Tab-separated table of C-alpha atoms and ligand atoms in Angstrom:
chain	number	residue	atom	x	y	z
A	467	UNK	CA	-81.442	-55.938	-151.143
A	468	UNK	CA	-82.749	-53.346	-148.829
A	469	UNK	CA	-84.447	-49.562	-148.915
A	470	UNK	CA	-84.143	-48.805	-145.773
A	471	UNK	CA	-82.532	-45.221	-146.143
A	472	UNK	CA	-84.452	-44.785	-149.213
A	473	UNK	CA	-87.725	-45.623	-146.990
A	474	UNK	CA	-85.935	-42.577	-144.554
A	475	UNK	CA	-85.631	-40.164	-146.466
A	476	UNK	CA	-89.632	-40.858	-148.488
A	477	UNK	CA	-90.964	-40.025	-145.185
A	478	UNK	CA	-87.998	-37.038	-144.381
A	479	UNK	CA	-89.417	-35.358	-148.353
A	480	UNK	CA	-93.220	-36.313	-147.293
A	481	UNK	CA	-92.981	-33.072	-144.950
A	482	UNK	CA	-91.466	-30.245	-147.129
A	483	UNK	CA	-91.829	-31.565	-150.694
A	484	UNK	CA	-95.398	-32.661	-152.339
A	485	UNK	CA	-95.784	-36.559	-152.140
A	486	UNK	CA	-91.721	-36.490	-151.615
A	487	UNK	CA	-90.921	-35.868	-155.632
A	488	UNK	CA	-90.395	-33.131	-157.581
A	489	UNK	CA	-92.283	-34.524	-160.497
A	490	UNK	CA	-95.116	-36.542	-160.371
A	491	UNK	CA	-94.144	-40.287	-162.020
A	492	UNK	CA	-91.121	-40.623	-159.347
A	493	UNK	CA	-93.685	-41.355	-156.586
A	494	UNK	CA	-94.229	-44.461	-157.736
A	495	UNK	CA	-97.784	-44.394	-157.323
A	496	UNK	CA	-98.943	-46.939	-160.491
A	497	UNK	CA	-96.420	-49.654	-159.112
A	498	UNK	CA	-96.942	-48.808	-155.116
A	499	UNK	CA	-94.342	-48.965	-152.698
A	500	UNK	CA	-91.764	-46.252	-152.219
A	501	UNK	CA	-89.968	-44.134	-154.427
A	502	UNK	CA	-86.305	-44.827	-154.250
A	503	UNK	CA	-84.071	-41.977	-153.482
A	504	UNK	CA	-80.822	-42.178	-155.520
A	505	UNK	CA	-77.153	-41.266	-154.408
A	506	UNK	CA	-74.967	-41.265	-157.542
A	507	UNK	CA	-74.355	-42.889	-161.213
A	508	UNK	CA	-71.942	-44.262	-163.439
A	509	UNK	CA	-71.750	-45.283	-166.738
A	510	UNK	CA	-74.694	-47.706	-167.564
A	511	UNK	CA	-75.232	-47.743	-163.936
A	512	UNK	CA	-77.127	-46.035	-161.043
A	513	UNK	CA	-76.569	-46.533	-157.315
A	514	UNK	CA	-79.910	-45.757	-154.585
A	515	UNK	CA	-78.780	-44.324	-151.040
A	516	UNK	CA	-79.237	-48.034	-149.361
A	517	UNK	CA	-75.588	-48.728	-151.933
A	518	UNK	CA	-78.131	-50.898	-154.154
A	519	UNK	CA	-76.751	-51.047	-157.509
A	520	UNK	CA	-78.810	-51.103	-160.943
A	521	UNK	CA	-78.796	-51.164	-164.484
A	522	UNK	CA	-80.037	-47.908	-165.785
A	523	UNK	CA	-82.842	-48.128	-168.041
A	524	UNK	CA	-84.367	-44.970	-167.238
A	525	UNK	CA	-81.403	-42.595	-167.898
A	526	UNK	CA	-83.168	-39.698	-166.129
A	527	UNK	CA	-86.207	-40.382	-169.097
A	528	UNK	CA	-83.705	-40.367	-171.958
A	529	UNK	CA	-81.037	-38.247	-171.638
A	530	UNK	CA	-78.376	-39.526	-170.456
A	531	UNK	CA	-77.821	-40.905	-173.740
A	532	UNK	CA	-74.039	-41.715	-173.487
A	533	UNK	CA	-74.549	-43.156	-169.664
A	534	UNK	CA	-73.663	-41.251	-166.628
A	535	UNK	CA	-70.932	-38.702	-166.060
A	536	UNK	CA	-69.269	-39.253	-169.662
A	537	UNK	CA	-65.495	-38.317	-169.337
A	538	UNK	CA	-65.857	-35.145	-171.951
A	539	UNK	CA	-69.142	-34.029	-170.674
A	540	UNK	CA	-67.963	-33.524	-167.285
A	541	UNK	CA	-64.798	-31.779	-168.311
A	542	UNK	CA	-66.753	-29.549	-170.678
A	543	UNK	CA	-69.545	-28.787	-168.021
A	544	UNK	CA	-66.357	-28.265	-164.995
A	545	UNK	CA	-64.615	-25.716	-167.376
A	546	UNK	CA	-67.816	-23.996	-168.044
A	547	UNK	CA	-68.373	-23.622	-164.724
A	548	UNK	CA	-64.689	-21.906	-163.912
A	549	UNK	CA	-66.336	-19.330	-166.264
A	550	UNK	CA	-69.145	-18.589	-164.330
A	551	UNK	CA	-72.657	-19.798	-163.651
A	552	UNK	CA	-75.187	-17.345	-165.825
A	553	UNK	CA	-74.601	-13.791	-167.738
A	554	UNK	CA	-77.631	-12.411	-169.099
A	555	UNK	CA	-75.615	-12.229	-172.079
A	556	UNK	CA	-75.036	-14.039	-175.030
A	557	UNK	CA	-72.214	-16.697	-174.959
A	558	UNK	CA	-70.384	-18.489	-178.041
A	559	UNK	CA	-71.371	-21.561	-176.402
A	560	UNK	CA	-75.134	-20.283	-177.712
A	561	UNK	CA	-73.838	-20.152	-181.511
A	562	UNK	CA	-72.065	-23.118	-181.216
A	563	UNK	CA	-75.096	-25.784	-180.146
A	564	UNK	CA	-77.169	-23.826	-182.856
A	565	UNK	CA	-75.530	-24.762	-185.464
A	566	UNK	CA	-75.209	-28.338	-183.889
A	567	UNK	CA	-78.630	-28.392	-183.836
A	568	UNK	CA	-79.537	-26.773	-186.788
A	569	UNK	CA	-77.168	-29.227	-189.351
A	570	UNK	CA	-79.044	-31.812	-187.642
A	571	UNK	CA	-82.605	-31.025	-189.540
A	572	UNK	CA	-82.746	-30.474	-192.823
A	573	UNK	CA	-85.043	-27.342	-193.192
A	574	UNK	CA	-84.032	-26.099	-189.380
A	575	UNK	CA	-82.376	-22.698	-190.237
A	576	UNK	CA	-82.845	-20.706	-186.935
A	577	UNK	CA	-83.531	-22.114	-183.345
A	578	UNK	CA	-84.539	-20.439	-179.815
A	579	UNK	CA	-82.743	-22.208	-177.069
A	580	UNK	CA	-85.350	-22.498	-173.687
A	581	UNK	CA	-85.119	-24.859	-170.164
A	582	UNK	CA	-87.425	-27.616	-170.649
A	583	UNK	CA	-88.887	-29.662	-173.053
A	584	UNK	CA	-92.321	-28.343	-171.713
A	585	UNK	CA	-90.670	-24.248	-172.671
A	586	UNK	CA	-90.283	-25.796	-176.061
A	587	UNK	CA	-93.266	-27.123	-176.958
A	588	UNK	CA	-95.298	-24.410	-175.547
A	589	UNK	CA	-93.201	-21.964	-177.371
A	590	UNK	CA	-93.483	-23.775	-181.018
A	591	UNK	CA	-97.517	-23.945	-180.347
A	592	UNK	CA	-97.182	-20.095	-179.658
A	593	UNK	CA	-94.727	-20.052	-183.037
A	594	UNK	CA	-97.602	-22.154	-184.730
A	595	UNK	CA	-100.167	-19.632	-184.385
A	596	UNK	CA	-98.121	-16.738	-184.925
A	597	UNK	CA	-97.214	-17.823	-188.507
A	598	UNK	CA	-100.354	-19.174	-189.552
A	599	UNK	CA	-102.494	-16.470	-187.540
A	600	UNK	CA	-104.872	-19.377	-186.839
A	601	UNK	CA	-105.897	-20.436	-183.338
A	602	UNK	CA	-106.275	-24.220	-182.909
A	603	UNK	CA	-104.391	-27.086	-182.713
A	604	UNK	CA	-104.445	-30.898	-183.155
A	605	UNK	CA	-103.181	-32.899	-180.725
A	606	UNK	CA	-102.994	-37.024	-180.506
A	607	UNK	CA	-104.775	-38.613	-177.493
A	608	UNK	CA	-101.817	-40.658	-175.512
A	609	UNK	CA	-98.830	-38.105	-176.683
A	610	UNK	CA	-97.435	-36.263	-174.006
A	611	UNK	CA	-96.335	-32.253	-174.716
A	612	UNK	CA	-95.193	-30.914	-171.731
A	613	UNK	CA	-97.415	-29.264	-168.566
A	614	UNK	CA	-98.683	-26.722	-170.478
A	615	UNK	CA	-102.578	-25.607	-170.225
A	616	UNK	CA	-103.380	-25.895	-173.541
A	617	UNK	CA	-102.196	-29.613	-174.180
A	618	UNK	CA	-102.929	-31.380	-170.964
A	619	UNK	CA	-105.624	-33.102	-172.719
A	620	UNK	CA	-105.525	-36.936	-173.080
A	621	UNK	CA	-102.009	-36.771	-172.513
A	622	UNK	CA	-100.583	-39.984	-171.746
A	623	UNK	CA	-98.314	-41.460	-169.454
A	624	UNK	CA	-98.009	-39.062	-166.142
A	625	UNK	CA	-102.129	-38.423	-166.320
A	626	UNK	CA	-102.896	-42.076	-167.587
A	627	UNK	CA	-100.846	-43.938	-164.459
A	628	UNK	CA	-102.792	-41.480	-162.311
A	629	UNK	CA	-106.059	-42.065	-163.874
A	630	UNK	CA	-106.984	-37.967	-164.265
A	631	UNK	CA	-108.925	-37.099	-167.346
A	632	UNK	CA	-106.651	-34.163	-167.761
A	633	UNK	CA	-105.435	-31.824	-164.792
A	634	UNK	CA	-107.517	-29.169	-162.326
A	635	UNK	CA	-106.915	-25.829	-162.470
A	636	UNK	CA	-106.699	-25.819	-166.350
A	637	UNK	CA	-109.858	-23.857	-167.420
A	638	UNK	CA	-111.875	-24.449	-170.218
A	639	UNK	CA	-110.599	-21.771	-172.055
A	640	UNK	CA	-107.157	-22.815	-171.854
A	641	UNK	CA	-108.281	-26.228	-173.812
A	642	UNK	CA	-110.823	-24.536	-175.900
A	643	UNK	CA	-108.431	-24.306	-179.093
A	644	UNK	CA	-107.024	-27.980	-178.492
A	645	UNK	CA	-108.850	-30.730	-180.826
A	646	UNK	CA	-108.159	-34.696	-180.276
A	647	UNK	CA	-107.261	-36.795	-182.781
A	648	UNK	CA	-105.954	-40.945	-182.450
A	649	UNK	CA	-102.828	-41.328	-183.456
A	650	UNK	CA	-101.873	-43.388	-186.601
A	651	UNK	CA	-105.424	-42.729	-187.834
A	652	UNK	CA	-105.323	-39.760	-190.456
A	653	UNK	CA	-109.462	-39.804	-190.827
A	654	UNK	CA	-109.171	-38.521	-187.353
A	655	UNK	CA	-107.272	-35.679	-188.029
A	656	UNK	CA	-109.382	-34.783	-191.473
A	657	UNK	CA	-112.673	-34.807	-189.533
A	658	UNK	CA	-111.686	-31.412	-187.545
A	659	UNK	CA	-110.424	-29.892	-191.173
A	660	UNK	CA	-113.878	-30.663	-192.306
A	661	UNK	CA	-115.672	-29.044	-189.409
A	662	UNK	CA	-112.762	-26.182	-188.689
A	663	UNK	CA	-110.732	-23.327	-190.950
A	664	UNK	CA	-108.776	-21.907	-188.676
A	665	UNK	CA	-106.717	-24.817	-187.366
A	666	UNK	CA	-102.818	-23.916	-187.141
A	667	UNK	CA	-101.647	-27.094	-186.829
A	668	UNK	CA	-100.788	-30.658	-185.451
A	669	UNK	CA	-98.574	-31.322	-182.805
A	670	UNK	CA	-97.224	-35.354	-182.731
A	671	UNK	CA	-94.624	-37.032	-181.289
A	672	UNK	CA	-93.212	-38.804	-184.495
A	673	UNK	CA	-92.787	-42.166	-182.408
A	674	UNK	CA	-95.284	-42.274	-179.595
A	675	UNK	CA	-92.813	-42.490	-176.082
A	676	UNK	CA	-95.415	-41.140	-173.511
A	677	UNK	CA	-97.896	-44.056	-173.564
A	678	UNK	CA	-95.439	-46.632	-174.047
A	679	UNK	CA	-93.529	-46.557	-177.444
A	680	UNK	CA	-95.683	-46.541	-180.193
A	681	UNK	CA	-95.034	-46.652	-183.674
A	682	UNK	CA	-96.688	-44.736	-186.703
A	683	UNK	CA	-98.058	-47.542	-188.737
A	684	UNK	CA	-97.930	-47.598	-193.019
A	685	UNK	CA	-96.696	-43.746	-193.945
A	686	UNK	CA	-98.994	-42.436	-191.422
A	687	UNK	CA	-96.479	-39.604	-190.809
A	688	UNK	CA	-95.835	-38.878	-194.255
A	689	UNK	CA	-99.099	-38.800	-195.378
A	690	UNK	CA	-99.866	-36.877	-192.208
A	691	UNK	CA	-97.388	-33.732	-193.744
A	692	UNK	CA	-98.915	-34.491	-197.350
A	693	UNK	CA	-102.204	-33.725	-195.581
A	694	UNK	CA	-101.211	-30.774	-193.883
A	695	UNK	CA	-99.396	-28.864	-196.585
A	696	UNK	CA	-102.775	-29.401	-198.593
A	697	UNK	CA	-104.193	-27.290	-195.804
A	698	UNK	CA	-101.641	-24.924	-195.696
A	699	UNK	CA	-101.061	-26.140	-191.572
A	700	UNK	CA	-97.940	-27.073	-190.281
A	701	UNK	CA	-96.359	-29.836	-188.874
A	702	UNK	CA	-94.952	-29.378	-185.406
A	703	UNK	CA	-92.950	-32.263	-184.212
A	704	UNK	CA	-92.744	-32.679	-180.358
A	705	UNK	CA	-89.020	-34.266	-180.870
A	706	UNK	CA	-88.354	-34.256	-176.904
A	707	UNK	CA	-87.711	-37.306	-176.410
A	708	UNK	CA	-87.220	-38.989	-180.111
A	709	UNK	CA	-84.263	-35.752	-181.187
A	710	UNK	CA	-80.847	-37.498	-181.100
A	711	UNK	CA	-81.844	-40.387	-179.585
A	712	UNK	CA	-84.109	-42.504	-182.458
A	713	UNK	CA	-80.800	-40.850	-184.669
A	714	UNK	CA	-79.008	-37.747	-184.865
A	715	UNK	CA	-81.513	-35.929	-187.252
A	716	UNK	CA	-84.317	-37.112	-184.990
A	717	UNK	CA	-87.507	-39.748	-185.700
A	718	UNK	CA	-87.873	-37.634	-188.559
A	719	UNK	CA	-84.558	-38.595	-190.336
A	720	UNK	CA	-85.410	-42.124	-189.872
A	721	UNK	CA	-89.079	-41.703	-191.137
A	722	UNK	CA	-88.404	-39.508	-194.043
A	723	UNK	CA	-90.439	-36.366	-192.912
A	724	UNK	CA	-89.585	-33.299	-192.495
A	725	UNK	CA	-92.021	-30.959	-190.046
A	726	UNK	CA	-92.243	-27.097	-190.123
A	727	UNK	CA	-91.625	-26.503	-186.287
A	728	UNK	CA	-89.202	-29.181	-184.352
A	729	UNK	CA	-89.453	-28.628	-181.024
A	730	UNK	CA	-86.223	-30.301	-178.582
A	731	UNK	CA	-85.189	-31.392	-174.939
A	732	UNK	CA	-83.522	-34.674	-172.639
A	733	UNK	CA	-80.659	-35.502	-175.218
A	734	UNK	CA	-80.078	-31.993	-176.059
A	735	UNK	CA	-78.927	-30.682	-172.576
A	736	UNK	CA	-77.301	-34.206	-171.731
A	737	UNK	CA	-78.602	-34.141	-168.586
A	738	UNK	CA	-78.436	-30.312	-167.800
A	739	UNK	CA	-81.740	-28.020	-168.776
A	740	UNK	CA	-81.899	-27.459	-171.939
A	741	UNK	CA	-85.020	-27.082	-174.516
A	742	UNK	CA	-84.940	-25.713	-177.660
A	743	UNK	CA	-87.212	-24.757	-181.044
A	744	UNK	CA	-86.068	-24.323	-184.354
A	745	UNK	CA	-88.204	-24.323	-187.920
A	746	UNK	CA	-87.059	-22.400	-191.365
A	747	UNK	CA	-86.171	-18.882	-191.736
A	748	UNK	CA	-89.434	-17.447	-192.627
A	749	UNK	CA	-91.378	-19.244	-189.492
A	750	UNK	CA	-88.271	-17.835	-186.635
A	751	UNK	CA	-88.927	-14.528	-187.940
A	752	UNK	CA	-91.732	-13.929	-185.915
A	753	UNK	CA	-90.124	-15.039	-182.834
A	754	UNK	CA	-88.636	-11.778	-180.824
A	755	UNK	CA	-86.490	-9.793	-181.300
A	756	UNK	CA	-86.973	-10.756	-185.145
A	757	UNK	CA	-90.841	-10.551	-185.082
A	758	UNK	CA	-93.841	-9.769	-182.671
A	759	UNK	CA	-94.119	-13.326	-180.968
A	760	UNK	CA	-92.603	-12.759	-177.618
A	761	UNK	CA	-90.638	-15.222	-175.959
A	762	UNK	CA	-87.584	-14.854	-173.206
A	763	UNK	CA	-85.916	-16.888	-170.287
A	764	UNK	CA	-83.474	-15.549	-167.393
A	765	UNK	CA	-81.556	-18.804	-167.752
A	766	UNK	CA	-81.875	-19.502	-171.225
A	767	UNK	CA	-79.117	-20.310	-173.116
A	768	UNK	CA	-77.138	-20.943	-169.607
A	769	UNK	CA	-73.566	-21.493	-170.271
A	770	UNK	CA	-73.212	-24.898	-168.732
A	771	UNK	CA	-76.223	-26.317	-169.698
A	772	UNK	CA	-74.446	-25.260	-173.226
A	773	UNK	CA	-71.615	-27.219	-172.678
A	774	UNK	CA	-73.261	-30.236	-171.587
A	775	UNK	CA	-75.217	-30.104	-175.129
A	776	UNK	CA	-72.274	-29.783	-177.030
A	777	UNK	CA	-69.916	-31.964	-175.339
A	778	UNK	CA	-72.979	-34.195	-175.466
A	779	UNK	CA	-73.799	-34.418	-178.894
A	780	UNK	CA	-70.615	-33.736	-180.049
A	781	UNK	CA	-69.652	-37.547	-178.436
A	782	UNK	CA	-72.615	-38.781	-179.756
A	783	UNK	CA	-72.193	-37.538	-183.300
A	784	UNK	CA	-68.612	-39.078	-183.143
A	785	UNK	CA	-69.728	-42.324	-181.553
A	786	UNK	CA	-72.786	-42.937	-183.677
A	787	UNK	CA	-73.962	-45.410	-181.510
A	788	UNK	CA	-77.102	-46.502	-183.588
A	789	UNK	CA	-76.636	-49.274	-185.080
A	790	UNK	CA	-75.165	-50.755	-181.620
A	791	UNK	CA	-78.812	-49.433	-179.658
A	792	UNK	CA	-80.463	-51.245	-182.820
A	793	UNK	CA	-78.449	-54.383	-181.974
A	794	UNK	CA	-78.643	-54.224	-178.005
A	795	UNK	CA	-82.164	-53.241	-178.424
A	796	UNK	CA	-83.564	-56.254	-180.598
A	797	UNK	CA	-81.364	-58.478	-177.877
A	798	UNK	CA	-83.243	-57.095	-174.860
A	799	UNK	CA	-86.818	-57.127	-177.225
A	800	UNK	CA	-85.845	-61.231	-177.849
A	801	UNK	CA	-84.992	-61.709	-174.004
A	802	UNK	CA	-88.672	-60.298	-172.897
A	803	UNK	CA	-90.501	-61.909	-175.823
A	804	UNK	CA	-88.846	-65.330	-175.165
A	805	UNK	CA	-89.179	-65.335	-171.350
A	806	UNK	CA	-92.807	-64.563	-171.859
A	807	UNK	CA	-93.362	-67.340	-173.825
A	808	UNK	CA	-91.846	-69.713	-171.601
A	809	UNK	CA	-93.647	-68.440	-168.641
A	810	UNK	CA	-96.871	-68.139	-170.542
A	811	UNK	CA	-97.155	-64.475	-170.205
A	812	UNK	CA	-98.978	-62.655	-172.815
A	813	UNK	CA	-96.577	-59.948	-173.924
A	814	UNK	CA	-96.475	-57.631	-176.781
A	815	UNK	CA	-92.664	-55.346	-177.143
A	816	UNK	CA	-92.756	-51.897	-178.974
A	817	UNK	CA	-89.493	-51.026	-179.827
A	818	UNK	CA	-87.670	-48.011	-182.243
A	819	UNK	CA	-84.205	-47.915	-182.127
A	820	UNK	CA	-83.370	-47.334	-178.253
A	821	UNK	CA	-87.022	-46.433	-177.061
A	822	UNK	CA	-88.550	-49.907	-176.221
A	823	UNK	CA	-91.282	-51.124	-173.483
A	824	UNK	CA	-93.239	-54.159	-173.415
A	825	UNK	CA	-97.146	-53.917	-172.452
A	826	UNK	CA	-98.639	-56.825	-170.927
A	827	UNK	CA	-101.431	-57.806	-173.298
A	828	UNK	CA	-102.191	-59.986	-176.337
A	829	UNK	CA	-103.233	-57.272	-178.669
A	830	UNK	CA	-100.953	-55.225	-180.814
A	831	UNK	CA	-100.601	-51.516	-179.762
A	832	UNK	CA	-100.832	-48.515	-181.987
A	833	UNK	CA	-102.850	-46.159	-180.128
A	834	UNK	CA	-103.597	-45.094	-176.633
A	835	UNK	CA	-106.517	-47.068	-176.393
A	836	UNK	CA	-104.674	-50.476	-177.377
A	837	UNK	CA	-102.079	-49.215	-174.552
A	838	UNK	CA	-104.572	-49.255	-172.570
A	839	UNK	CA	-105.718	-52.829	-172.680
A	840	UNK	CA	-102.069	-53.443	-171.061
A	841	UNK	CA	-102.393	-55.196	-167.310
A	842	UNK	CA	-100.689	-52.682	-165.310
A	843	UNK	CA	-101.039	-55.041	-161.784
A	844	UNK	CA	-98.731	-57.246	-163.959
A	845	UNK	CA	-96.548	-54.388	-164.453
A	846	UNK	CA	-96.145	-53.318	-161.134
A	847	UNK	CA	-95.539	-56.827	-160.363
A	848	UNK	CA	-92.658	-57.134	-162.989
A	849	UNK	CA	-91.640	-53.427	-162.197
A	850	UNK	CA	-90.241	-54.458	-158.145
A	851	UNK	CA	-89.395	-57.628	-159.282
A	852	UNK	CA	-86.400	-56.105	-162.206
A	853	UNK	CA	-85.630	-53.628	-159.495
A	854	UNK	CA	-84.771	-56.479	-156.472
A	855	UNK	CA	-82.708	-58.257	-159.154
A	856	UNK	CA	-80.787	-55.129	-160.452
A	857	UNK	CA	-82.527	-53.488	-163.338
A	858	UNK	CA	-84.090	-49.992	-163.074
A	859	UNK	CA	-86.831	-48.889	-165.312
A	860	UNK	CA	-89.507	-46.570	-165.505
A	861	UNK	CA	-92.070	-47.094	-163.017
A	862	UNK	CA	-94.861	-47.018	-164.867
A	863	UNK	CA	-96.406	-49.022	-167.856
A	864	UNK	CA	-96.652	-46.267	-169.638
A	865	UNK	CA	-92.768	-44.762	-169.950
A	866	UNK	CA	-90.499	-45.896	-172.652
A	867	UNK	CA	-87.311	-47.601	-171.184
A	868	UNK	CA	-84.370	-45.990	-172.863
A	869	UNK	CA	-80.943	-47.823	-173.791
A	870	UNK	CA	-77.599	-45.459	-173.473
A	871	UNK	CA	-74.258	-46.057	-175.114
A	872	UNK	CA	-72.426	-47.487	-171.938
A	873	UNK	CA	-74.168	-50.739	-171.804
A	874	UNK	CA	-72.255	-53.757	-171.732
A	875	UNK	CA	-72.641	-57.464	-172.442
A	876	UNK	CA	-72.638	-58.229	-168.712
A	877	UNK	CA	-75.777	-55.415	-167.948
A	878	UNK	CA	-77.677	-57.556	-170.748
A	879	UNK	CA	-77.116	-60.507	-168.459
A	880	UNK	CA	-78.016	-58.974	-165.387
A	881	UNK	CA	-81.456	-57.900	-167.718
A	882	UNK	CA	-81.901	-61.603	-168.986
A	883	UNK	CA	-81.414	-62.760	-165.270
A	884	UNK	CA	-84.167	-60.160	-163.957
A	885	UNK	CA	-86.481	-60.701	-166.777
A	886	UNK	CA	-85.996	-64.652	-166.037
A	887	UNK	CA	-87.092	-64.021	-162.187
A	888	UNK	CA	-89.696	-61.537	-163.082
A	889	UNK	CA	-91.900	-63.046	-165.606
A	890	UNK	CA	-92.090	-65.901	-163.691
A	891	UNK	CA	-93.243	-63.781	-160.593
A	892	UNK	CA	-95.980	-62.544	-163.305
A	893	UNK	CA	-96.677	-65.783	-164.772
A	894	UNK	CA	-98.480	-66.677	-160.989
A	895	UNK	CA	-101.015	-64.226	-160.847
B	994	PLP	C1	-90.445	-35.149	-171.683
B	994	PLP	C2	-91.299	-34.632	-172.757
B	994	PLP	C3	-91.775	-33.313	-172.762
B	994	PLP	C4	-91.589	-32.374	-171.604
B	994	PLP	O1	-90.251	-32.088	-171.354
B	994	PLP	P1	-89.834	-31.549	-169.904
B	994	PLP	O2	-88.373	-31.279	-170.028
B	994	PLP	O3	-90.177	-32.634	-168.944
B	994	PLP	O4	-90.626	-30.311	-169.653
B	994	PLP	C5	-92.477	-32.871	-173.867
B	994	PLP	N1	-92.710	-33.688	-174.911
B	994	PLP	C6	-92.269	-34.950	-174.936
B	994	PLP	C7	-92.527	-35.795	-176.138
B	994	PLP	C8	-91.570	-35.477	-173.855
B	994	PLP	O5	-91.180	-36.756	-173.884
């Protein structure tokens, strides 16, 4: 295997484009070496520029949730486009992935489609405040909301594999209204509703997927909303990554919660940009042209972007491939944990549903600091090693690896095969 045109065109972007990427964990700076520049993908799989062929475990970070180019998707998106490319006017297309979305969640009655997950989340905080007319909000240390100002605070994976305490250029101000709480520990969260009374609400992501997966331990969650309602604070669930994906109704289906502002993104677009909020009737009424919370986007809504969604989750709905992701995935979790142990690695796997990563350390992990006690050398070590054999994941300790619905028996065996060769690399340093 070679990277030769890959290692072209890294030094072709270096000129024109900042550190070659257009988003900061493609550089591949926590696993060194050079990015790889891709060419096309298919299915399960995804092809680099130098014809190198892999196993997709990134799926463009999540979704790409039925594999590459799915047959309907790309006829839906190619008859779309006949149509026209954007309106500034409302489509059907809009009405139809709203009430996809909205008979998805339980107590989702309205929604406000936007272009990123990052849009959505900065939109429900603004949604937050509006309802509760209170100014701060909770975040987790390790979750991961989007770039906005007011949440890049100990925000996992992009700022932890870079080693920046938050970002420059946000100003004080900006974070003054955001407190930090660990997750899965609910004293954490009490402590600022002791000290504060004008706290809107929490944000979470209900399975942690930006500092590796991790998992709410014993109700945590649940008693999380409990605790909240008592306050009269909402919920907001950061649902980005975990909204279609851990089922169709979201992490919050399969934990039994249900949280006053969902915020959406990656499965929801299938690939194209698409972000979205939704909550109950009485918390969308402030949003505009409803209520006085203004919020708007030139491309929102964007007709093709609309029929990727619903071509998207339409074939996901009717595939309910869940149950398979829960098989595949404990197969791939049983392949890393075994080839650890006969390498001697120490290795512990996080896994929900398709979201799964294993961090290099003895300890269990259920906050950021526990992620943190991962070896990410051995990572980066592991990390070239799965891509010269075939498998491409996340490159950086710190991303979930995400399964899709075109993965076969053989890709598993290409994975076992990698994992084989890579621990082994690991096991010698
Ligand atoms: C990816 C992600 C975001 C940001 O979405 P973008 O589309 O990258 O702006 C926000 N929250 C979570 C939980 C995410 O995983």
């Amino acid at each position: 295997m070679n990277f030769k045109k890959s290692q072209k065109l890294y030094t072709k972007g270096l000129k024109n484009l900042v550190g070659a990427v257009n988003s900061p964990v493609r550089a591949f700076s926590s696993v060194g070496g050079n990015p790889l520049f891709i060419k096309k993908a298919k299915g399960s799989k995804i092809y680099d520029v130098d014809d190198n062929e892999y196993v997709d475990l990134v799926v463009s970070y999540g979704p790409m949730i039925l594999g590459h180019r799915h047959k309907k998707v790309e006829k839906a998106a190619k008859k779309a486009l006949k149509k026209g490319y954007s309106f500034g006017a409302s489509t059907e297309a809009e009405i139809k992935l709203a009430k996809i979305v909205c008979d998805a969640f339980p107590e989702m009655d309205k929604v406000r489609f936007v272009n990123s997950g990052t849009e959505a989340v900065l939109s429900g905080i603004r949604l937050a405040r509006a309802f509760t007319g209170k100014d701060k909000i909770i975040k987790f240390s390790g979750c991961y909301h989007g770039h906005q100002d007011a949440l890049l605070v100990a925000a996992g994976s992009g700022l932890a594999t870079l080693s920046l305490p938050g970002s420059k250029g946000v100003p004080e101000g900006a974070v003054k209204n955001t407190l930090i709480a660990e997750y899965n520990n609910l004293e954490s969260v009490k402590a600022h509703f002791d000290k504060y009374d004008d706290i809107a609400g929490v944000i979470i992501e209900p399975i942690g997927g930006n500092m590796g997966v991790v998992i709410p331990q014993n109700n945590f969650l649940k008693e999380l909303k409990e605790y909240l309602q008592s306050k009269n604070a909402l919920l907001i669930a950061d649902e980005v990554m975990t909204g279609f994906r851990s089922t169709f109704g979201g992490a919050q289906e399969k934990l039994g919660v249900v949280a006053d502002i969902t915020c959406l993104g990656k499965v929801i677009g299938g690939g194209f940009p698409v972000g979205a909020y939704g909550a109950r009737e009485e918390i969308m009424q402030q949003v505009a042209p409803l209520g006085g919370m203004y919020q708007a986007g030139t491309l929102s809504g964007n007709p093709i972007a609309m029929a990727g969604g619903i071509s998207t989750l339409t074939e996901l709905k009717r595939q309910n491939p869940y149950d398979k992701f829960e098989e595949i995935g404990s197969v791939l979790e049983v392949i890393l944990l075994e080839t650890a142990k006969k390498y001697n690695v120490d290795l512990i796997v996080n896994r929900f549903g398709s979201m799964m990563n294993p961090f290099f350390t003895k300890n269990k992990v259920t906050n950021f600091k526990e992620a943190q006690t991962s070896d990410t050398q051995k990572f980066a070590v592991f990390f070239w090693e799965m891509i010269k054999n075939g498998v491409f994941l996340p490159p950086s300790q710190f991303e979930a690896w995400f399964l899709n619905s075109a993965i076969s028996k053989k890709d598993i065996k290409v994975f076992a095969a990698a994992t084989d060769k890579a621990m082994q690399k690991v096991s010698g340093m």
